[in-house]
Amino acid sequence: MYDEDLDSAGFDTRAVHYAQRRTAEHEHSEAVFTTSSYVFDSAAHAAAVFSGEQKGNIYSRFSNPTVRTFERRLASLEDGESCVATSSGMSAILATVMALLQSGDHLVASRGLFGSTIRLFDVYLQKFGIETSYVTLSCIQEWQSAVRPNTRMFFIETPSNPLTEIGDIVELSVFAHQNNIILVVDNCFCTPALQKPLQLGADIVIHSATKYLDGQGRAVGGAVIGNQDQVGDKVFSFLRTAGPAMSPFNAWIFSRGLETLSLRMKAHSESAAKIASWLNGHPKVTHVYYPGLKTHLQYDLAKRQQSAGGGIIGFSVDGKREAAWKVVDNLRLMSITANLGDVKTTITHPATTTHHRISAEQRIAAGIGDNFLRISVGLETVDDLIGDLDRALSKSV
Ligand SMILES: *Cc1c(COP(=O)(O)O)cnc(C)c1O
């Protein structure tokens, strides 16, 4: 099948087939091109490729066929014109801000961002004269009053990590575009299987491929998706110069991951919905954060914007840090690890792990208490996961 035929195909067909380039060996599964450079037919051919007169691969920091397959497939799934793959989710964010902002620009971001993203903005962007203001994701008035004449970018995660707060992508994009501002959405928690930010008006989508795109906790990687000018030219130009490129082997793993993405996201969401409503009724649980729960403050918006609730649940236990740690330590099935989006269920105490680097003040402002835990629901039998939580909660103080 040719990609032109696949352009109108369904999501899962594109997830399996899009952008595969079969070699003369007629392999069924995609080949991995583990090569750092490429050869030319002649000196004139080399000169033509270097000058851009002729298309061709030069060096794997610039382009690689295996990486290209992943990029084109993900661009298709996100309904984007262009995608560039990066060595990690953080380097996808770094490449985006380095390529599209400059000294003197102002960035407005939602408060509950991934810990390293906050640090990147506050410590490193700040150092080069780019200031960041933080506002409440769901409060449009706060976004409106944070805008300055030099505001160039809005940056959000929806659902947010780890409190699953929802940002209204349509509303924010309309407001952003009225002010000539680029809206960037980190789509890590939903993936294009559940939410398509570009269709809703966002300009750029960021991924940590490390999470659900791989889906099995095997490799670190990232991606930026958007239009040709912003991503295909500007972000790509930064990437090929600065160098945080994705390795071909990791790209091969991520392309395998995309093949099963929507199946997995459906299964993660179904199990998470069951666990969230079970937790909601538990006497030792004081609050459950899950977009698929009717008690979620933004349930209606989540339902409009996402096709399912996703696999991440936040919950607070009755008590302080000791109570939360006791739950973690009494679990047998769930892994104590900061990663998420794995087939294996993971549990995290954000205040002392993923979010420990940000100040206590910022943590409190973001609503991440010491009694708060985050679960990334995997693909195990859901009753076994509930059983594990039941045992651990009954042993907590
Ligand atoms: C993990 C994560 C990142 C960073 O991705 P890495 O691949 O770890 O560099 C960014 N945003 C969100 C929401 C994440 O969960």
CSV table of C-alpha atoms and ligand atoms in Angstrom, one decimal:
chain,number,residue,atom,x,y,z
A,1,MET,CA,0.0,0.0,0.0
A,2,TYR,CA,1.2,3.5,-0.7
A,3,ASP,CA,0.9,6.3,1.8
A,4,GLU,CA,-1.4,8.3,-0.5
A,5,ASP,CA,-3.9,5.4,-0.2
A,6,LEU,CA,-3.4,5.3,3.5
A,7,ASP,CA,-4.1,9.0,4.1
A,8,SER,CA,-7.8,8.3,4.1
A,9,ALA,CA,-7.5,5.1,6.0
A,10,GLY,CA,-8.6,4.6,9.6
A,11,PHE,CA,-6.4,5.4,12.6
A,12,ASP,CA,-5.5,1.8,13.3
A,13,THR,CA,-4.6,1.0,9.7
A,14,ARG,CA,-2.3,4.0,9.6
A,15,ALA,CA,-0.8,3.0,13.0
A,16,VAL,CA,0.2,-0.3,11.5
A,17,HIS,CA,1.1,0.6,8.0
A,18,TYR,CA,1.9,4.2,7.5
A,19,ALA,CA,5.3,5.2,6.1
A,20,GLN,CA,6.8,1.8,6.0
A,21,ARG,CA,9.5,1.7,3.4
A,22,ARG,CA,10.2,-1.8,2.3
A,23,THR,CA,13.7,-2.5,1.1
A,24,ALA,CA,14.8,-4.8,-1.8
A,25,GLU,CA,14.9,-7.7,0.8
A,26,HIS,CA,11.0,-7.6,0.9
A,27,GLU,CA,11.0,-7.8,4.7
A,28,HIS,CA,7.5,-7.8,6.3
A,29,SER,CA,8.5,-6.0,9.5
A,30,GLU,CA,10.3,-2.7,9.2
A,31,ALA,CA,14.1,-2.8,8.9
A,32,VAL,CA,16.3,-0.9,11.3
A,33,PHE,CA,18.9,1.3,9.6
A,34,THR,CA,21.6,1.5,12.2
A,35,THR,CA,24.0,3.7,10.3
A,36,SER,CA,25.6,7.0,11.3
A,37,SER,CA,26.2,8.2,7.7
A,38,TYR,CA,25.3,7.5,4.1
A,39,VAL,CA,27.3,7.1,0.9
A,40,PHE,CA,27.1,9.0,-2.3
A,41,ASP,CA,27.4,7.8,-5.9
A,42,SER,CA,29.9,10.4,-6.8
A,43,ALA,CA,31.5,13.7,-5.7
A,44,ALA,CA,28.9,15.6,-7.7
A,45,HIS,CA,26.1,13.6,-6.0
A,46,ALA,CA,27.5,14.4,-2.6
A,47,ALA,CA,27.7,18.1,-3.5
A,48,ALA,CA,24.1,18.1,-4.8
A,49,VAL,CA,22.8,16.5,-1.6
A,50,PHE,CA,24.8,18.8,0.7
A,51,SER,CA,23.5,21.9,-1.2
A,52,GLY,CA,19.9,20.7,-1.0
A,53,GLU,CA,19.6,20.5,-4.8
A,54,GLN,CA,18.9,16.8,-4.5
A,55,LYS,CA,17.1,15.0,-1.7
A,56,GLY,CA,19.1,12.4,0.3
A,57,ASN,CA,20.4,11.2,3.6
A,58,ILE,CA,23.7,12.7,4.8
A,59,TYR,CA,24.1,11.8,8.4
A,60,SER,CA,21.8,10.3,11.1
A,61,ARG,CA,21.8,13.4,13.3
A,62,PHE,CA,19.9,15.0,10.3
A,63,SER,CA,17.9,12.1,9.0
A,64,ASN,CA,17.5,8.3,9.2
A,65,PRO,CA,15.0,6.1,7.4
A,66,THR,CA,13.9,4.3,10.6
A,67,VAL,CA,13.4,7.5,12.5
A,68,ARG,CA,11.6,9.0,9.4
A,69,THR,CA,9.1,6.1,9.5
A,70,PHE,CA,8.2,6.8,13.1
A,71,GLU,CA,8.0,10.6,12.4
A,72,ARG,CA,5.7,10.2,9.4
A,73,ARG,CA,3.5,7.7,11.2
A,74,LEU,CA,3.1,9.8,14.3
A,75,ALA,CA,2.4,12.9,12.2
A,76,SER,CA,-0.4,11.0,10.4
A,77,LEU,CA,-1.9,9.8,13.7
A,78,GLU,CA,-1.8,13.4,15.2
A,79,ASP,CA,-3.2,14.9,11.9
A,80,GLY,CA,-0.1,17.0,11.7
A,81,GLU,CA,1.9,18.2,8.7
A,82,SER,CA,5.3,17.5,10.1
A,83,CYS,CA,6.9,15.6,13.0
A,84,VAL,CA,10.5,15.5,14.3
A,85,ALA,CA,11.6,12.8,16.7
A,86,THR,CA,13.9,13.7,19.6
A,87,SER,CA,16.1,11.8,22.1
A,88,SER,CA,13.6,12.3,24.9
A,89,GLY,CA,10.4,14.2,25.8
A,90,MET,CA,12.4,16.9,27.5
A,91,SER,CA,14.5,17.4,24.4
A,92,ALA,CA,11.3,17.7,22.4
A,93,ILE,CA,10.3,20.6,24.7
A,94,LEU,CA,13.7,22.1,24.6
A,95,ALA,CA,13.9,22.0,20.8
A,96,THR,CA,10.4,23.6,20.6
A,97,VAL,CA,11.2,26.6,22.9
A,98,MET,CA,14.8,27.1,21.5
A,99,ALA,CA,13.5,27.1,17.9
A,100,LEU,CA,10.4,29.3,18.4
A,101,LEU,CA,11.3,31.7,21.2
A,102,GLN,CA,14.0,34.2,21.7
A,103,SER,CA,15.5,36.3,24.4
A,104,GLY,CA,12.9,38.9,25.7
A,105,ASP,CA,9.9,36.6,24.9
A,106,HIS,CA,7.4,35.7,27.5
A,107,LEU,CA,5.9,32.2,28.0
A,108,VAL,CA,2.7,31.4,29.9
A,109,ALA,CA,2.3,27.9,31.2
A,110,SER,CA,-0.2,25.9,33.3
A,111,ARG,CA,0.8,25.4,36.9
A,112,GLY,CA,0.7,21.6,37.1
A,113,LEU,CA,3.3,20.7,34.5
A,114,PHE,CA,5.8,17.8,34.6
A,115,GLY,CA,8.5,18.6,37.1
A,116,SER,CA,11.5,18.8,34.6
A,117,THR,CA,9.5,21.0,32.3
A,118,ILE,CA,9.0,23.6,35.1
A,119,ARG,CA,12.7,23.4,35.9
A,120,LEU,CA,13.7,23.8,32.2
A,121,PHE,CA,11.5,27.0,32.1
A,122,ASP,CA,12.5,28.5,35.4
A,123,VAL,CA,16.2,27.7,35.5
A,124,TYR,CA,17.4,27.5,31.9
A,125,LEU,CA,15.0,29.6,29.8
A,126,GLN,CA,15.2,32.2,32.5
A,127,LYS,CA,19.0,32.3,32.1
A,128,PHE,CA,18.6,33.2,28.4
A,129,GLY,CA,16.1,36.0,29.0
A,130,ILE,CA,12.8,34.1,28.5
A,131,GLU,CA,10.4,34.6,31.4
A,132,THR,CA,7.6,32.1,32.4
A,133,SER,CA,4.4,32.9,34.2
A,134,TYR,CA,2.3,30.1,35.6
A,135,VAL,CA,-1.5,30.2,35.7
A,136,THR,CA,-4.4,27.8,36.5
A,137,LEU,CA,-4.9,25.5,33.5
A,138,SER,CA,-8.7,25.7,33.7
A,139,CYS,CA,-9.1,29.4,34.4
A,140,ILE,CA,-9.2,31.4,31.1
A,141,GLN,CA,-9.3,34.7,33.0
A,142,GLU,CA,-5.9,33.9,34.5
A,143,TRP,CA,-4.5,33.2,31.0
A,144,GLN,CA,-6.0,36.5,29.8
A,145,SER,CA,-4.5,38.6,32.5
A,146,ALA,CA,-1.1,36.9,32.2
A,147,VAL,CA,-0.6,37.9,28.6
A,148,ARG,CA,1.9,40.7,28.0
A,149,PRO,CA,2.9,42.4,24.7
A,150,ASN,CA,5.9,40.0,24.4
A,151,THR,CA,4.0,36.8,25.2
A,152,ARG,CA,4.7,34.3,22.4
A,153,MET,CA,3.8,30.9,23.7
A,154,PHE,CA,1.2,29.1,25.8
A,155,PHE,CA,2.3,25.7,27.1
A,156,ILE,CA,-0.1,23.1,28.6
A,157,GLU,CA,-0.5,19.5,29.6
A,158,THR,CA,-4.0,18.2,29.5
A,159,PRO,CA,-4.9,16.1,31.5
A,160,SER,CA,-2.2,17.6,33.8
A,161,ASN,CA,0.4,15.5,35.6
A,162,PRO,CA,-0.4,14.3,38.2
A,163,LEU,CA,-3.8,15.9,39.1
A,164,THR,CA,-5.6,15.3,35.8
A,165,GLU,CA,-6.8,18.8,35.5
A,166,ILE,CA,-8.3,19.5,32.0
A,167,GLY,CA,-7.5,22.5,29.8
A,168,ASP,CA,-10.0,23.6,27.2
A,169,ILE,CA,-7.9,23.4,24.0
A,170,VAL,CA,-10.5,25.1,21.8
A,171,GLU,CA,-11.0,28.0,24.1
A,172,LEU,CA,-7.2,28.5,24.7
A,173,SER,CA,-6.3,28.2,21.1
A,174,VAL,CA,-8.9,30.8,20.0
A,175,PHE,CA,-7.6,33.3,22.6
A,176,ALA,CA,-3.9,32.5,21.8
A,177,HIS,CA,-4.4,33.1,18.1
A,178,GLN,CA,-6.2,36.4,18.7
A,179,ASN,CA,-3.0,37.5,20.4
A,180,ASN,CA,-0.5,35.9,17.9
A,181,ILE,CA,0.5,33.3,20.5
A,182,ILE,CA,1.5,29.7,19.7
A,183,LEU,CA,-0.4,27.1,21.7
A,184,VAL,CA,1.7,24.0,22.6
A,185,VAL,CA,0.1,20.9,24.1
A,186,ASP,CA,2.0,18.1,25.7
A,187,ASN,CA,-0.2,15.2,24.7
A,188,CYS,CA,1.6,12.6,26.7
A,189,PHE,CA,-1.3,11.4,28.9
A,190,CYS,CA,-3.9,10.9,26.1
A,191,THR,CA,-1.9,10.3,23.0
A,192,PRO,CA,-3.6,10.7,19.6
A,193,ALA,CA,-5.6,7.6,20.3
A,194,LEU,CA,-7.7,9.6,22.8
A,195,GLN,CA,-7.2,13.3,21.9
A,196,LYS,CA,-6.1,15.3,18.9
A,197,PRO,CA,-4.9,18.7,20.0
A,198,LEU,CA,-4.1,19.9,16.5
A,199,GLN,CA,-7.7,19.3,15.4
A,200,LEU,CA,-8.9,21.3,18.4
A,201,GLY,CA,-6.8,24.3,17.4
A,202,ALA,CA,-3.4,23.8,19.0
A,203,ASP,CA,-0.3,24.7,17.0
A,204,ILE,CA,2.2,22.2,18.3
A,205,VAL,CA,1.9,18.8,20.0
A,206,ILE,CA,4.7,17.4,22.2
A,207,HIS,CA,5.3,13.8,23.1
A,208,SER,CA,7.4,11.9,25.6
A,209,ALA,CA,7.5,8.7,23.5
A,210,THR,CA,8.9,7.1,26.6
A,211,LYS,CA,5.4,6.7,27.9
A,212,TYR,CA,2.4,5.4,26.0
A,213,LEU,CA,3.9,5.6,22.5
A,214,ASP,CA,6.3,2.9,23.5
A,215,GLY,CA,3.9,1.5,26.0
A,216,GLN,CA,6.2,-1.1,27.4
A,217,GLY,CA,8.8,0.9,29.3
A,218,ARG,CA,11.7,0.1,27.0
A,219,ALA,CA,13.2,3.3,25.6
A,220,VAL,CA,13.4,7.1,26.1
A,221,GLY,CA,12.4,9.3,23.3
A,222,GLY,CA,10.2,12.3,22.2
A,223,ALA,CA,8.6,14.1,19.3
A,224,VAL,CA,7.2,17.4,18.2
A,225,ILE,CA,4.3,17.6,15.7
A,226,GLY,CA,3.0,20.7,13.9
A,227,ASN,CA,3.1,22.6,10.7
A,228,GLN,CA,5.9,22.6,8.1
A,229,ASP,CA,7.2,26.1,9.0
A,230,GLN,CA,7.3,25.8,12.8
A,231,VAL,CA,8.2,22.1,13.1
A,232,GLY,CA,9.4,20.9,9.7
A,233,ASP,CA,11.7,23.9,9.3
A,234,LYS,CA,12.4,25.7,12.6
A,235,VAL,CA,12.3,22.9,15.2
A,236,PHE,CA,14.1,20.5,12.8
A,237,SER,CA,16.8,23.1,12.1
A,238,PHE,CA,17.5,23.4,15.8
A,239,LEU,CA,17.5,19.6,16.2
A,240,ARG,CA,20.0,18.9,13.4
A,241,THR,CA,22.3,21.6,14.7
A,242,ALA,CA,22.1,21.0,18.4
A,243,GLY,CA,21.9,17.2,18.1
A,244,PRO,CA,19.3,15.6,20.5
A,245,ALA,CA,18.2,13.2,17.7
A,246,MET,CA,16.3,9.9,18.3
A,247,SER,CA,18.3,6.7,17.8
A,248,PRO,CA,17.2,4.4,14.9
A,249,PHE,CA,16.7,1.5,17.3
A,250,ASN,CA,14.5,3.5,19.6
A,251,ALA,CA,12.5,4.7,16.6
A,252,TRP,CA,11.9,1.1,15.6
A,253,ILE,CA,10.6,0.3,19.1
A,254,PHE,CA,8.3,3.4,19.0
A,255,SER,CA,6.9,2.5,15.6
A,256,ARG,CA,6.1,-1.0,17.0
A,257,GLY,CA,4.4,0.8,19.9
A,258,LEU,CA,2.2,2.9,17.6
A,259,GLU,CA,0.9,-0.3,16.0
A,260,THR,CA,-1.0,-1.2,19.2
A,261,LEU,CA,-1.5,2.3,20.6
A,262,SER,CA,-5.3,2.6,20.4
A,263,LEU,CA,-5.9,-1.0,21.6
A,264,ARG,CA,-3.7,-0.3,24.6
A,265,MET,CA,-5.2,3.1,25.4
A,266,LYS,CA,-8.7,1.7,25.4
A,267,ALA,CA,-7.6,-1.1,27.8
A,268,HIS,CA,-5.7,1.3,30.1
A,269,SER,CA,-8.7,3.6,30.2
A,270,GLU,CA,-11.2,0.8,30.9
A,271,SER,CA,-9.2,-0.6,33.8
A,272,ALA,CA,-8.4,2.9,35.2
A,273,ALA,CA,-12.1,3.8,35.1
A,274,LYS,CA,-12.9,0.7,37.2
A,275,ILE,CA,-10.1,1.4,39.7
A,276,ALA,CA,-11.0,5.1,40.0
A,277,SER,CA,-14.6,4.4,40.9
A,278,TRP,CA,-13.5,1.6,43.3
A,279,LEU,CA,-11.1,4.1,45.0
A,280,ASN,CA,-13.8,6.7,45.1
A,281,GLY,CA,-15.8,4.6,47.4
A,282,HIS,CA,-13.0,3.6,49.7
A,283,PRO,CA,-13.1,5.0,53.3
A,284,LYS,CA,-9.3,5.6,53.4
A,285,VAL,CA,-9.3,7.6,50.2
A,286,THR,CA,-10.2,11.3,50.6
A,287,HIS,CA,-10.1,12.3,46.9
A,288,VAL,CA,-9.8,10.7,43.5
A,289,TYR,CA,-8.7,12.6,40.4
A,290,TYR,CA,-9.7,10.9,37.2
A,291,PRO,CA,-11.2,12.6,34.1
A,292,GLY,CA,-13.5,9.7,33.4
A,293,LEU,CA,-15.2,10.0,36.8
A,294,LYS,CA,-18.5,11.9,37.0
A,295,THR,CA,-17.2,13.6,40.2
A,296,HIS,CA,-14.2,15.1,38.2
A,297,LEU,CA,-14.7,18.9,38.2
A,298,GLN,CA,-14.3,19.0,34.5
A,299,TYR,CA,-16.0,15.8,33.5
A,300,ASP,CA,-18.1,17.4,30.7
A,301,LEU,CA,-15.1,19.1,29.1
A,302,ALA,CA,-13.0,15.9,29.4
A,303,LYS,CA,-15.8,14.0,27.6
A,304,ARG,CA,-15.9,16.5,24.8
A,305,GLN,CA,-12.2,16.6,24.3
A,306,GLN,CA,-11.0,13.1,25.0
A,307,SER,CA,-12.5,9.8,23.7
A,308,ALA,CA,-11.7,8.1,27.1
A,309,GLY,CA,-10.3,9.0,30.5
A,310,GLY,CA,-6.8,7.6,30.0
A,311,GLY,CA,-4.7,5.4,32.3
A,312,ILE,CA,-3.6,7.9,35.0
A,313,ILE,CA,-5.3,8.2,38.4
A,314,GLY,CA,-4.4,10.5,41.2
A,315,PHE,CA,-5.7,10.0,44.7
A,316,SER,CA,-5.2,11.3,48.2
A,317,VAL,CA,-5.2,9.0,51.2
A,318,ASP,CA,-6.5,9.9,54.6
A,319,GLY,CA,-3.4,11.0,56.6
A,320,LYS,CA,0.0,12.5,55.9
A,321,ARG,CA,3.1,11.4,54.1
A,322,GLU,CA,3.5,8.3,56.3
A,323,ALA,CA,0.1,7.0,55.3
A,324,ALA,CA,0.8,7.5,51.6
A,325,TRP,CA,4.2,5.8,51.9
A,326,LYS,CA,2.6,2.9,53.7
A,327,VAL,CA,0.3,2.2,50.9
A,328,VAL,CA,3.2,2.3,48.4
A,329,ASP,CA,5.3,-0.1,50.5
A,330,ASN,CA,2.5,-2.6,51.0
A,331,LEU,CA,1.7,-3.0,47.3
A,332,ARG,CA,3.0,-6.2,45.8
A,333,LEU,CA,1.9,-6.1,42.1
A,334,MET,CA,2.4,-2.4,41.3
A,335,SER,CA,6.0,-1.2,40.7
A,336,ILE,CA,7.4,1.7,42.7
A,337,THR,CA,8.8,3.7,39.8
A,338,ALA,CA,8.3,7.2,38.3
A,339,ASN,CA,7.6,6.0,34.8
A,340,LEU,CA,4.1,5.9,33.4
A,341,GLY,CA,2.3,4.5,30.4
A,342,ASP,CA,3.7,1.0,30.8
A,343,VAL,CA,1.9,-2.3,30.5
A,344,LYS,CA,3.0,-2.8,34.1
A,345,THR,CA,1.1,-0.7,36.7
A,346,THR,CA,3.2,1.8,38.4
A,347,ILE,CA,2.8,3.9,41.6
A,348,THR,CA,4.5,7.2,42.4
A,349,HIS,CA,4.6,9.5,45.4
A,350,PRO,CA,5.0,12.7,43.4
A,351,ALA,CA,5.9,15.1,46.3
A,352,THR,CA,9.1,13.1,47.0
A,353,THR,CA,9.9,11.9,43.5
A,354,THR,CA,8.8,13.4,40.2
A,355,HIS,CA,8.0,16.8,41.8
A,356,HIS,CA,10.6,17.0,44.6
A,357,ARG,CA,12.8,19.4,42.7
A,358,ILE,CA,10.2,22.1,42.5
A,359,SER,CA,9.7,24.2,45.7
A,360,ALA,CA,7.2,23.2,48.4
A,361,GLU,CA,5.3,26.4,47.6
A,362,GLN,CA,5.0,25.5,43.9
A,363,ARG,CA,3.9,22.0,44.9
A,364,ILE,CA,1.2,23.3,47.2
A,365,ALA,CA,0.1,25.8,44.5
A,366,ALA,CA,-0.2,22.9,42.1
A,367,GLY,CA,-2.2,20.9,44.7
A,368,ILE,CA,0.3,18.0,45.1
A,369,GLY,CA,0.1,17.2,48.8
A,370,ASP,CA,2.2,14.8,50.8
A,371,ASN,CA,-0.7,12.3,51.0
A,372,PHE,CA,-1.1,12.2,47.2
A,373,LEU,CA,-0.3,9.2,45.0
A,374,ARG,CA,-0.4,8.7,41.3
A,375,ILE,CA,-1.1,5.4,39.6
A,376,SER,CA,-0.4,4.6,36.0
A,377,VAL,CA,-2.8,1.7,35.3
A,378,GLY,CA,-1.2,-1.1,33.3
A,379,LEU,CA,-2.7,-4.0,31.4
A,380,GLU,CA,-2.8,-6.6,34.2
A,381,THR,CA,-6.2,-8.2,35.2
A,382,VAL,CA,-8.0,-5.3,36.8
A,383,ASP,CA,-9.3,-7.3,39.8
A,384,ASP,CA,-5.8,-8.2,40.7
A,385,LEU,CA,-4.9,-4.5,40.8
A,386,ILE,CA,-7.9,-3.7,42.9
A,387,GLY,CA,-7.0,-6.5,45.2
A,388,ASP,CA,-3.4,-5.2,45.5
A,389,LEU,CA,-4.7,-1.7,46.4
A,390,ASP,CA,-7.3,-3.1,48.8
A,391,ARG,CA,-4.6,-5.0,50.8
A,392,ALA,CA,-2.3,-2.0,50.9
A,393,LEU,CA,-5.0,0.5,51.9
A,394,SER,CA,-6.1,-1.8,54.7
A,395,LYS,CA,-2.6,-1.8,56.1
A,396,SER,CA,-2.2,2.0,56.0
A,397,VAL,CA,-2.6,4.1,59.1
B,1,LIG,C1,7.8,12.1,31.1
B,1,LIG,C2,7.2,13.3,30.6
B,1,LIG,C3,7.9,14.3,29.9
B,1,LIG,C4,9.4,14.2,29.7
B,1,LIG,O1,9.7,13.1,28.8
B,1,LIG,P1,11.1,12.3,28.9
B,1,LIG,O2,10.9,11.3,27.8
B,1,LIG,O3,11.2,11.7,30.3
B,1,LIG,O4,12.2,13.2,28.7
B,1,LIG,C5,7.3,15.5,29.5
B,1,LIG,N1,6.0,15.6,29.8
B,1,LIG,C6,5.2,14.7,30.4
B,1,LIG,C7,3.8,15.0,30.7
B,1,LIG,C8,5.8,13.5,30.9
B,1,LIG,O5,5.1,12.6,31.6
